[in-house]
Short mmCIF file of C-alpha atoms in Angstrom, two decimals:
data_model
loop_
_atom_site.label_atom_id
_atom_site.label_comp_id
_atom_site.label_asym_id
_atom_site.label_seq_id
_atom_site.Cartn_x
_atom_site.Cartn_y
_atom_site.Cartn_z
CA MET A 1 20.73 25.26 -195.79
CA THR A 2 22.34 22.48 -194.29
CA CYS A 3 25.74 23.46 -196.06
CA LEU A 4 25.38 27.10 -195.26
CA ASN A 5 24.89 26.33 -191.71
CA THR A 6 27.85 23.96 -191.68
CA GLN A 7 29.48 28.01 -192.98
CA LEU A 8 28.35 29.77 -190.36
CA ALA A 9 29.25 27.41 -187.54
CA ASP A 10 32.77 26.99 -188.24
CA LEU A 11 33.08 30.70 -189.38
CA LYS A 12 30.85 32.00 -185.85
CA VAL A 13 31.88 35.32 -186.73
CA VAL A 14 29.64 36.99 -189.70
CA PRO A 15 31.18 40.80 -190.37
CA VAL A 16 27.91 42.82 -191.11
CA ILE A 17 28.94 45.44 -193.45
CA ALA A 18 27.53 48.72 -194.58
CA ILE A 19 29.52 49.88 -197.96
CA ASN A 20 29.77 53.44 -199.32
CA LYS A 21 32.38 53.16 -202.11
CA VAL A 22 32.11 49.96 -204.86
CA GLU A 23 35.96 51.24 -204.36
CA ASP A 24 35.76 50.23 -201.02
CA ALA A 25 34.39 46.20 -201.39
CA VAL A 26 37.65 44.12 -202.79
CA PRO A 27 39.90 45.49 -200.72
CA LEU A 28 38.20 44.99 -197.93
CA GLY A 29 37.37 41.85 -199.50
CA ARG A 30 40.88 40.80 -198.98
CA VAL A 31 41.15 42.21 -195.17
CA LEU A 32 38.62 39.61 -194.13
CA VAL A 33 40.17 36.23 -196.44
CA GLU A 34 43.89 37.31 -195.62
CA ASN A 35 42.72 37.76 -191.63
CA GLY A 36 41.11 35.31 -191.57
CA LEU A 37 37.03 35.76 -192.28
CA PRO A 38 35.90 34.83 -195.38
CA CYS A 39 32.43 36.72 -195.39
CA ALA A 40 31.09 39.33 -195.65
CA GLU A 41 26.47 40.06 -195.17
CA ILE A 42 26.78 43.16 -196.85
CA THR A 43 23.99 45.47 -195.68
CA PHE A 44 21.39 47.20 -198.88
CA ARG A 45 21.95 50.20 -196.87
CA THR A 46 24.04 51.72 -198.64
CA GLU A 47 22.79 52.89 -202.99
CA CYS A 48 26.20 50.56 -204.09
CA ALA A 49 25.25 47.65 -202.21
CA ALA A 50 24.89 45.56 -205.05
CA GLN A 51 27.62 46.84 -207.06
CA ALA A 52 29.96 46.14 -204.33
CA MET A 53 29.09 42.08 -203.66
CA ALA A 54 29.28 41.70 -207.06
CA ALA A 55 33.11 43.30 -207.01
CA MET A 56 34.09 41.47 -203.99
CA ARG A 57 32.59 38.07 -205.67
CA ALA A 58 34.73 38.87 -208.69
CA ALA A 59 37.30 39.32 -206.86
CA PHE A 60 36.85 35.95 -204.15
CA PRO A 61 34.70 33.49 -205.62
CA GLU A 62 35.47 30.97 -202.58
CA MET A 63 33.92 33.89 -200.28
CA LEU A 64 31.09 33.42 -197.99
CA ILE A 65 28.87 36.47 -199.00
CA GLY A 66 25.67 37.24 -197.90
CA ALA A 67 22.89 40.00 -198.13
CA GLY A 68 22.09 41.87 -195.08
CA THR A 69 19.04 44.47 -194.82
CA VAL A 70 16.97 42.89 -197.55
CA LEU A 71 13.54 44.46 -197.63
CA THR A 72 12.08 43.95 -201.24
CA ASN A 73 11.96 41.28 -203.21
CA GLU A 74 13.99 43.11 -205.78
CA GLN A 75 16.33 43.54 -202.91
CA VAL A 76 16.13 39.54 -203.38
CA ASP A 77 16.38 39.58 -207.17
CA GLN A 78 20.09 42.17 -207.31
CA ALA A 79 21.11 40.30 -203.97
CA VAL A 80 20.99 36.98 -206.03
CA ALA A 81 22.37 38.39 -209.32
CA ALA A 82 25.86 39.99 -206.98
CA GLY A 83 26.46 36.76 -206.23
CA ALA A 84 25.09 36.35 -203.27
CA ASP A 85 24.89 32.80 -201.27
CA PHE A 86 22.06 34.42 -198.88
CA ILE A 87 20.20 36.63 -197.92
CA VAL A 88 19.22 38.26 -194.83
CA SER A 89 16.65 40.90 -193.72
CA PRO A 90 16.04 42.22 -190.01
CA GLY A 91 12.74 41.05 -189.58
CA PHE A 92 10.34 38.32 -191.38
CA ASN A 93 8.70 39.16 -194.04
CA PRO A 94 6.15 36.31 -194.43
CA ARG A 95 6.20 38.23 -198.38
CA THR A 96 10.36 38.05 -198.85
CA VAL A 97 10.86 35.08 -197.03
CA GLN A 98 7.98 33.19 -199.48
CA TYR A 99 9.89 34.15 -202.56
CA CYS A 100 13.47 33.33 -201.71
CA ILE A 101 12.18 29.85 -200.27
CA ASP A 102 10.23 29.80 -204.17
CA LYS A 103 13.77 30.90 -205.67
CA SER A 104 15.58 28.88 -203.43
CA VAL A 105 17.47 31.05 -202.13
CA PRO A 106 18.87 30.91 -199.13
CA ILE A 107 17.09 33.36 -196.60
CA VAL A 108 17.70 34.17 -192.92
CA PRO A 109 15.24 36.74 -191.57
CA GLY A 110 15.20 38.44 -188.26
CA VAL A 111 12.41 37.22 -185.34
CA ASN A 112 12.90 38.36 -181.11
CA ASN A 113 10.13 36.34 -179.63
CA PRO A 114 7.88 33.48 -179.63
CA SER A 115 5.35 34.14 -181.66
CA LEU A 116 7.10 35.34 -185.13
CA VAL A 117 9.72 31.81 -184.68
CA GLU A 118 6.25 30.07 -185.28
CA GLN A 119 5.76 31.54 -188.11
CA ALA A 120 9.09 30.83 -189.31
CA MET A 121 9.30 27.59 -188.53
CA GLU A 122 5.45 27.11 -189.90
CA MET A 123 7.33 27.94 -193.51
CA GLY A 124 9.36 25.88 -192.91
CA LEU A 125 12.30 27.65 -191.71
CA ARG A 126 14.81 26.25 -189.00
CA THR A 127 17.48 28.95 -188.80
CA LEU A 128 17.55 32.43 -187.51
CA LYS A 129 18.40 35.72 -187.77
CA PHE A 130 18.02 37.40 -184.03
CA PHE A 131 17.62 40.68 -183.96
CA PRO A 132 17.85 42.95 -182.36
CA ALA A 133 19.88 40.63 -180.16
CA GLU A 134 20.80 42.78 -176.72
CA PRO A 135 17.10 44.84 -177.24
CA SER A 136 15.47 41.83 -177.63
CA GLY A 137 16.83 40.14 -173.78
CA GLY A 138 20.16 39.27 -175.57
CA VAL A 139 21.57 35.69 -174.29
CA ALA A 140 19.17 35.54 -171.57
CA MET A 141 15.55 35.97 -173.90
CA LEU A 142 18.05 33.38 -176.84
CA LYS A 143 17.65 30.85 -173.97
CA ALA A 144 14.07 30.29 -173.01
CA MET A 145 13.42 30.51 -176.87
CA SER A 146 16.43 27.44 -177.79
CA ALA A 147 14.37 26.00 -174.71
CA VAL A 148 11.78 25.10 -176.70
CA TYR A 149 11.96 25.20 -179.59
CA PRO A 150 14.01 23.52 -182.83
CA VAL A 151 15.87 25.90 -184.66
CA GLN A 152 19.72 27.65 -184.77
CA PHE A 153 19.48 31.26 -184.60
CA MET A 154 22.51 33.52 -185.37
CA PRO A 155 22.71 36.35 -182.68
CA THR A 156 22.80 40.35 -184.19
CA GLY A 157 22.31 43.69 -182.63
CA GLY A 158 24.44 44.64 -179.85
CA VAL A 159 26.47 41.26 -180.03
CA SER A 160 30.69 42.77 -179.82
CA LEU A 161 33.84 41.99 -178.07
CA SER A 162 32.76 42.13 -174.83
CA ASN A 163 29.61 40.02 -175.02
CA LEU A 164 30.70 38.07 -177.93
CA ASP A 165 31.00 34.88 -176.11
CA ALA A 166 28.25 34.61 -174.20
CA TYR A 167 25.80 34.40 -177.62
CA LEU A 168 28.49 31.60 -178.69
CA SER A 169 27.81 29.43 -175.62
CA VAL A 170 23.77 29.33 -175.83
CA SER A 171 24.12 25.53 -177.90
CA SER A 172 21.90 26.72 -180.34
CA VAL A 173 23.45 29.86 -181.53
CA LEU A 174 25.47 29.37 -184.87
CA ALA A 175 27.37 32.60 -185.27
CA CYS A 176 27.04 36.13 -184.33
CA GLY A 177 26.89 38.53 -186.81
CA GLY A 178 28.06 42.44 -185.91
CA THR A 179 30.33 45.49 -187.01
CA TRP A 180 32.90 46.44 -184.55
CA MET A 181 36.03 44.26 -186.96
CA VAL A 182 33.54 46.12 -189.56
CA PRO A 183 33.33 49.72 -188.85
CA THR A 184 32.06 52.27 -191.45
CA SER A 185 34.40 54.78 -190.50
CA LEU A 186 37.92 53.03 -191.03
CA ILE A 187 36.18 51.77 -194.30
CA ASP A 188 35.62 55.24 -195.18
CA GLU A 189 38.91 56.28 -194.45
CA GLY A 190 40.62 53.06 -196.21
CA LYS A 191 42.05 52.17 -193.27
CA TRP A 192 42.74 48.25 -193.99
CA ASP A 193 45.34 47.56 -191.60
CA GLU A 194 43.48 48.32 -188.47
CA LEU A 195 40.69 46.82 -189.62
CA GLY A 196 42.90 43.58 -190.39
CA GLU A 197 43.66 44.20 -186.44
CA LEU A 198 40.14 44.09 -185.63
CA VAL A 199 39.24 41.41 -188.00
CA LYS A 200 42.44 38.86 -186.68
CA ASP A 201 41.04 40.27 -182.72
CA ALA A 202 37.46 38.48 -184.02
CA VAL A 203 38.32 35.47 -185.51
CA ALA A 204 41.57 35.45 -182.36
CA ARG A 205 38.04 34.87 -179.93
CA VAL A 206 36.42 32.16 -181.25
CA ALA A 207 39.05 29.87 -182.43
#
């Protein structure tokens, strides 16, 4: 996880992506790479997620690619086979976490309260997704938990350009996940130039 943490901390923002068409994976990856954000968390919210990961991995071997919204061990296997570097889950499922640990696959599970943080720590995890960030108390909740627990967080859920700085100002925050720079509607319409501008704006904000 140390290498992953370093990469996330360098990026500061992680695009959380839902891809509806496999053929969109490569042009989207190109948009991210060429505009300074060589990272993608492709979510299992669509049927072609694993195929999209594989296509992006083949085209951009150096990209940091995560598999998001992972709910089952089967999805872990699909993600690893597709070339994903790490797993992200919306909640804390001990079965999935242990499966990843046993396979030496980095996982960043979702937590939003002290009890879940402690359960994750009990399993040896120190990098956690704070989700859904805004509905769960936002920056104030993060600061409260960070004062108690020696873990690092990747807040996701309601993070945008308007509150990104506030989240990144919390010392325990490695990076923030967000969809604002990769809206599915623009991906579906193939509006790569517009997406490029959004990615540029995100990168400029954290530069």
